[in-house]
Amino acid sequence: NAGVTQTPKFQVLKTGQSMTLQCAQDMNHEYMSWYRQDPGMGLRLIHYSVGAGITDQGEVPNGYNVSRSTTEDFPLRLLSAAPSQTSVYFCASSYRPQGAEAFFGQGTRLTVV
Amino acid sequence: AQSVTQLDSQVPVFEEAPVELRCNYSSSVSVYLFWYVQYPNQGLQLLLKYLSGSTLVKGINGFEAEFNKSQTSFHLRKPSVHISDTAEYFCAVSVDQAGTALIFGKGTTLSVSS
């Protein structure tokens, strides 16, 4: 099984550019989410989804958009990149039952210059 | 709103010594608590979780944690650490029942030396 796959692994953007971070899972998980990891800040929840067509905001949603048209995919869009969005981004998924383990991707390291 | 505080940002220990990584949480509703580990340049891996029942939870790699509702704590312990336990450890609480939408603490870096 591939598990949770994030692409790209590395990306450099110029301020103001837009891009989409891809996340796909092949485990038929209903729940998916995006986090950003910054030094000394831990992981902070950006957006999450409890199923296709349903999304909600997390702790730090500003500057990011998401959609969930299929169970497998949960892309994260940066509409106008800013240097403050330089971070490592992780996607995660889990089964619907209570307390299920979240499976994480390997991360995307994004630098905005 | 839920929040998690990891009380130590760095914990240096010698190999074969015991270790405790401290975690306190706040929540206005019932919580599900988790410990994840992150090895360098990798994603996160679940160590253990508390959903209900016994307050002592055992996880992988010899780790265990104790849920203390009165002190709102979920400290992680290991009686004897190895060099390979060097990693960053995150305590987390869930905002929904599935444990996917997690609120994380800022992390504790465990450094094990010989």
Tab-separated table of C-alpha atoms in Angstrom:
chain	number	residue	atom	x	y	z
A	1	ASN	CA	0.000	0.000	0.000
A	2	ALA	CA	1.166	3.526	-0.786
A	3	GLY	CA	-0.646	4.959	2.250
A	4	VAL	CA	-0.688	8.770	2.205
A	5	THR	CA	1.202	10.302	-0.706
A	6	GLN	CA	2.142	13.969	-0.844
A	7	THR	CA	3.511	15.753	-3.885
A	8	PRO	CA	5.768	17.548	-4.415
A	9	LYS	CA	8.333	16.805	-1.702
A	10	PHE	CA	10.076	20.163	-2.152
A	11	GLN	CA	8.904	23.429	-3.687
A	12	VAL	CA	10.221	26.979	-3.950
A	13	LEU	CA	7.723	29.726	-4.757
A	14	LYS	CA	8.003	33.436	-5.303
A	15	THR	CA	5.834	35.747	-3.229
A	16	GLY	CA	2.417	36.092	-4.833
A	17	GLN	CA	2.531	32.850	-6.786
A	18	SER	CA	-0.146	30.241	-6.371
A	19	MET	CA	0.202	26.490	-6.122
A	20	THR	CA	-1.528	23.328	-4.998
A	21	LEU	CA	-0.060	20.756	-2.642
A	22	GLN	CA	-1.402	17.341	-3.500
A	23	CYS	CA	-2.444	14.663	-1.022
A	24	ALA	CA	-3.811	11.252	-1.935
A	25	GLN	CA	-4.608	8.211	0.165
A	26	ASP	CA	-5.433	4.691	-0.973
A	27	MET	CA	-6.851	3.371	2.303
A	28	ASN	CA	-10.450	4.530	1.756
A	29	HIS	CA	-10.207	6.794	4.811
A	30	GLU	CA	-13.041	9.246	5.321
A	31	TYR	CA	-11.098	11.708	7.446
A	32	MET	CA	-8.265	13.804	5.988
A	33	SER	CA	-6.445	16.882	7.241
A	34	TRP	CA	-3.589	19.298	6.585
A	35	TYR	CA	-1.022	20.548	9.092
A	36	ARG	CA	1.946	22.856	8.922
A	37	GLN	CA	5.051	22.316	11.021
A	38	ASP	CA	7.287	25.205	12.020
A	39	PRO	CA	10.326	25.087	14.352
A	40	GLY	CA	9.248	25.347	17.989
A	41	MET	CA	5.556	25.466	17.042
A	42	GLY	CA	4.698	21.802	16.658
A	43	LEU	CA	2.055	20.927	14.080
A	44	ARG	CA	-0.863	23.265	13.559
A	45	LEU	CA	-4.107	22.223	11.919
A	46	ILE	CA	-4.944	24.149	8.745
A	47	HIS	CA	-8.082	22.464	7.377
A	48	TYR	CA	-9.739	19.100	7.716
A	49	SER	CA	-12.441	17.039	6.057
A	50	VAL	CA	-14.785	14.417	7.473
A	51	GLY	CA	-15.799	13.128	4.060
A	52	ALA	CA	-16.192	13.997	0.398
A	53	GLY	CA	-17.822	17.402	0.018
A	54	ILE	CA	-17.293	18.395	3.660
A	55	THR	CA	-14.436	20.565	4.929
A	56	ASP	CA	-13.815	22.698	7.989
A	57	GLN	CA	-11.227	25.156	9.250
A	58	GLY	CA	-8.558	24.364	11.763
A	59	GLU	CA	-6.288	26.604	13.837
A	60	VAL	CA	-4.521	28.487	11.018
A	61	PRO	CA	-6.732	28.499	7.884
A	62	ASN	CA	-5.967	31.971	6.545
A	63	GLY	CA	-4.264	31.977	3.155
A	64	TYR	CA	-5.227	28.382	2.362
A	65	ASN	CA	-8.154	26.782	0.553
A	66	VAL	CA	-9.214	23.151	0.382
A	67	SER	CA	-11.836	21.045	-1.314
A	68	ARG	CA	-12.729	17.355	-1.119
A	69	SER	CA	-14.369	16.140	-4.294
A	70	THR	CA	-13.311	12.498	-3.825
A	71	THR	CA	-12.554	10.278	-0.849
A	72	GLU	CA	-8.973	9.768	-2.052
A	73	ASP	CA	-7.774	13.333	-2.637
A	74	PHE	CA	-7.501	16.408	-0.436
A	75	PRO	CA	-5.501	19.178	-2.162
A	76	LEU	CA	-4.317	22.286	-0.336
A	77	ARG	CA	-4.237	25.511	-2.352
A	78	LEU	CA	-2.151	28.589	-1.680
A	79	LEU	CA	-3.754	31.403	-3.650
A	80	SER	CA	-1.038	34.049	-3.161
A	81	ALA	CA	2.027	32.706	-1.403
A	82	ALA	CA	3.676	34.751	1.342
A	83	PRO	CA	7.039	34.218	3.104
A	84	SER	CA	5.085	33.431	6.299
A	85	GLN	CA	3.839	30.295	4.565
A	86	THR	CA	7.351	28.852	4.399
A	87	SER	CA	6.920	25.607	6.320
A	88	VAL	CA	6.736	21.838	6.130
A	89	TYR	CA	3.230	20.665	5.290
A	90	PHE	CA	1.818	17.298	6.337
A	91	CYS	CA	-1.320	15.592	5.170
A	92	ALA	CA	-2.989	12.887	7.299
A	93	SER	CA	-5.902	10.487	6.999
A	94	SER	CA	-7.754	8.062	9.244
A	95	TYR	CA	-10.779	5.778	9.397
A	96	ARG	CA	-14.055	7.137	10.675
A	97	PRO	CA	-14.243	5.164	13.956
A	98	GLN	CA	-13.440	6.933	17.189
A	99	GLY	CA	-9.801	7.350	18.053
A	100	ALA	CA	-8.472	5.742	14.894
A	101	GLU	CA	-4.766	6.183	14.133
A	102	ALA	CA	-3.920	9.053	11.810
A	103	PHE	CA	-1.548	8.107	9.000
A	104	PHE	CA	0.765	10.887	7.883
A	105	GLY	CA	2.433	11.566	4.573
A	106	GLN	CA	6.152	12.294	4.325
A	107	GLY	CA	5.615	16.030	4.076
A	108	THR	CA	6.154	18.832	1.561
A	109	ARG	CA	8.861	21.367	2.327
A	110	LEU	CA	7.746	24.725	0.928
A	111	THR	CA	9.919	27.824	0.724
A	112	VAL	CA	8.441	31.173	-0.300
A	113	VAL	CA	11.011	33.782	-1.316
B	1	ALA	CA	-11.311	25.082	22.852
B	2	GLN	CA	-8.778	22.326	23.209
B	3	SER	CA	-5.099	22.999	23.809
B	4	VAL	CA	-1.995	20.990	24.619
B	5	THR	CA	1.098	22.046	26.560
B	6	GLN	CA	4.283	20.032	26.461
B	7	LEU	CA	6.241	21.176	29.458
B	8	ASP	CA	9.750	20.435	28.192
B	9	SER	CA	11.077	21.450	24.793
B	10	GLN	CA	14.222	19.333	25.127
B	11	VAL	CA	15.027	16.311	27.271
B	12	PRO	CA	18.597	14.967	27.194
B	13	VAL	CA	19.144	11.558	28.787
B	14	PHE	CA	21.744	8.824	28.829
B	15	GLU	CA	21.102	5.445	27.303
B	16	GLU	CA	19.308	2.947	29.581
B	17	ALA	CA	18.021	5.739	31.846
B	18	PRO	CA	14.280	6.210	32.434
B	19	VAL	CA	12.510	9.147	30.826
B	20	GLU	CA	9.246	11.026	31.257
B	21	LEU	CA	7.903	13.491	28.705
B	22	ARG	CA	5.207	15.688	30.203
B	23	CYS	CA	1.963	16.741	28.562
B	24	ASN	CA	-0.978	18.728	29.921
B	25	TYR	CA	-4.185	19.403	28.042
B	26	SER	CA	-7.255	21.538	28.396
B	27	SER	CA	-10.640	20.723	26.966
B	28	SER	CA	-14.244	21.476	27.751
B	29	VAL	CA	-15.397	18.091	26.453
B	30	SER	CA	-14.288	14.480	26.594
B	31	VAL	CA	-10.921	14.033	24.979
B	32	TYR	CA	-9.003	11.500	23.012
B	33	LEU	CA	-5.264	11.783	23.663
B	34	PHE	CA	-2.358	10.688	21.535
B	35	TRP	CA	1.425	10.565	21.484
B	36	TYR	CA	3.181	10.640	18.120
B	37	VAL	CA	6.892	10.313	17.325
B	38	GLN	CA	8.753	11.946	14.457
B	39	TYR	CA	12.164	10.688	13.418
B	40	PRO	CA	14.385	13.105	11.443
B	41	ASN	CA	13.035	13.992	7.999
B	42	GLN	CA	10.065	11.683	8.354
B	43	GLY	CA	6.347	11.932	8.930
B	44	LEU	CA	4.664	11.175	12.254
B	45	GLN	CA	4.010	7.722	13.663
B	46	LEU	CA	1.518	6.845	16.393
B	47	LEU	CA	3.084	5.664	19.668
B	48	LEU	CA	-0.078	5.203	21.720
B	49	LYS	CA	-3.524	6.619	22.376
B	50	TYR	CA	-6.076	6.984	25.157
B	51	LEU	CA	-9.758	6.755	24.273
B	52	SER	CA	-11.389	5.440	27.464
B	53	GLY	CA	-11.048	2.716	30.082
B	54	SER	CA	-7.744	1.940	31.777
B	55	THR	CA	-5.764	5.082	32.480
B	56	LEU	CA	-2.449	3.323	31.810
B	57	VAL	CA	-1.897	2.918	28.105
B	58	LYS	CA	0.878	0.853	26.561
B	59	GLY	CA	2.281	1.643	23.143
B	60	ILE	CA	4.975	0.580	20.749
B	61	ASN	CA	8.716	0.470	21.451
B	62	GLY	CA	8.204	0.029	25.223
B	63	PHE	CA	6.504	3.397	25.792
B	64	GLU	CA	3.521	3.886	28.075
B	65	ALA	CA	1.429	6.843	29.200
B	66	GLU	CA	-0.922	7.546	32.055
B	67	PHE	CA	-4.107	9.555	31.700
B	68	ASN	CA	-4.844	11.660	34.774
B	69	LYS	CA	-8.172	13.435	34.460
B	70	SER	CA	-7.899	15.422	37.700
B	71	GLN	CA	-4.521	16.826	36.696
B	72	THR	CA	-5.430	16.978	32.990
B	73	SER	CA	-2.175	15.248	32.134
B	74	PHE	CA	-1.007	12.514	29.788
B	75	HIS	CA	2.687	11.971	30.504
B	76	LEU	CA	4.761	9.583	28.398
B	77	ARG	CA	7.259	7.259	30.058
B	78	LYS	CA	9.849	4.649	29.173
B	79	PRO	CA	11.816	2.754	31.837
B	80	SER	CA	14.983	2.399	29.769
B	81	VAL	CA	15.723	4.389	26.620
B	82	HIS	CA	17.895	3.495	23.644
B	83	ILE	CA	19.892	5.626	21.241
B	84	SER	CA	17.261	4.834	18.621
B	85	ASP	CA	14.597	6.632	20.699
B	86	THR	CA	16.188	9.961	19.783
B	87	ALA	CA	13.374	11.827	18.035
B	88	GLU	CA	10.758	14.507	18.489
B	89	TYR	CA	7.650	13.534	20.435
B	90	PHE	CA	4.276	15.205	20.117
B	91	CYS	CA	1.300	15.028	22.433
B	92	ALA	CA	-2.059	15.687	20.772
B	93	VAL	CA	-5.773	15.916	21.548
B	94	SER	CA	-8.516	15.333	19.026
B	95	VAL	CA	-11.167	17.876	18.081
B	96	ASP	CA	-13.400	15.192	16.684
B	97	GLN	CA	-13.933	11.544	17.432
B	98	ALA	CA	-11.782	10.105	14.653
B	99	GLY	CA	-8.490	11.500	15.858
B	100	THR	CA	-7.609	12.956	12.499
B	101	ALA	CA	-8.218	16.628	13.270
B	102	LEU	CA	-5.610	16.859	15.998
B	103	ILE	CA	-4.368	19.745	18.131
B	104	PHE	CA	-0.678	19.217	18.823
B	105	GLY	CA	1.677	20.408	21.493
B	106	LYS	CA	4.879	22.115	20.402
B	107	GLY	CA	6.905	18.957	20.761
B	108	THR	CA	9.664	17.579	22.971
B	109	THR	CA	13.020	16.660	21.515
B	110	LEU	CA	14.368	13.561	23.227
B	111	SER	CA	18.140	13.203	22.838
B	112	VAL	CA	19.628	9.923	24.019
B	113	SER	CA	23.408	9.705	24.319
B	114	SER	CA	25.765	6.925	25.324
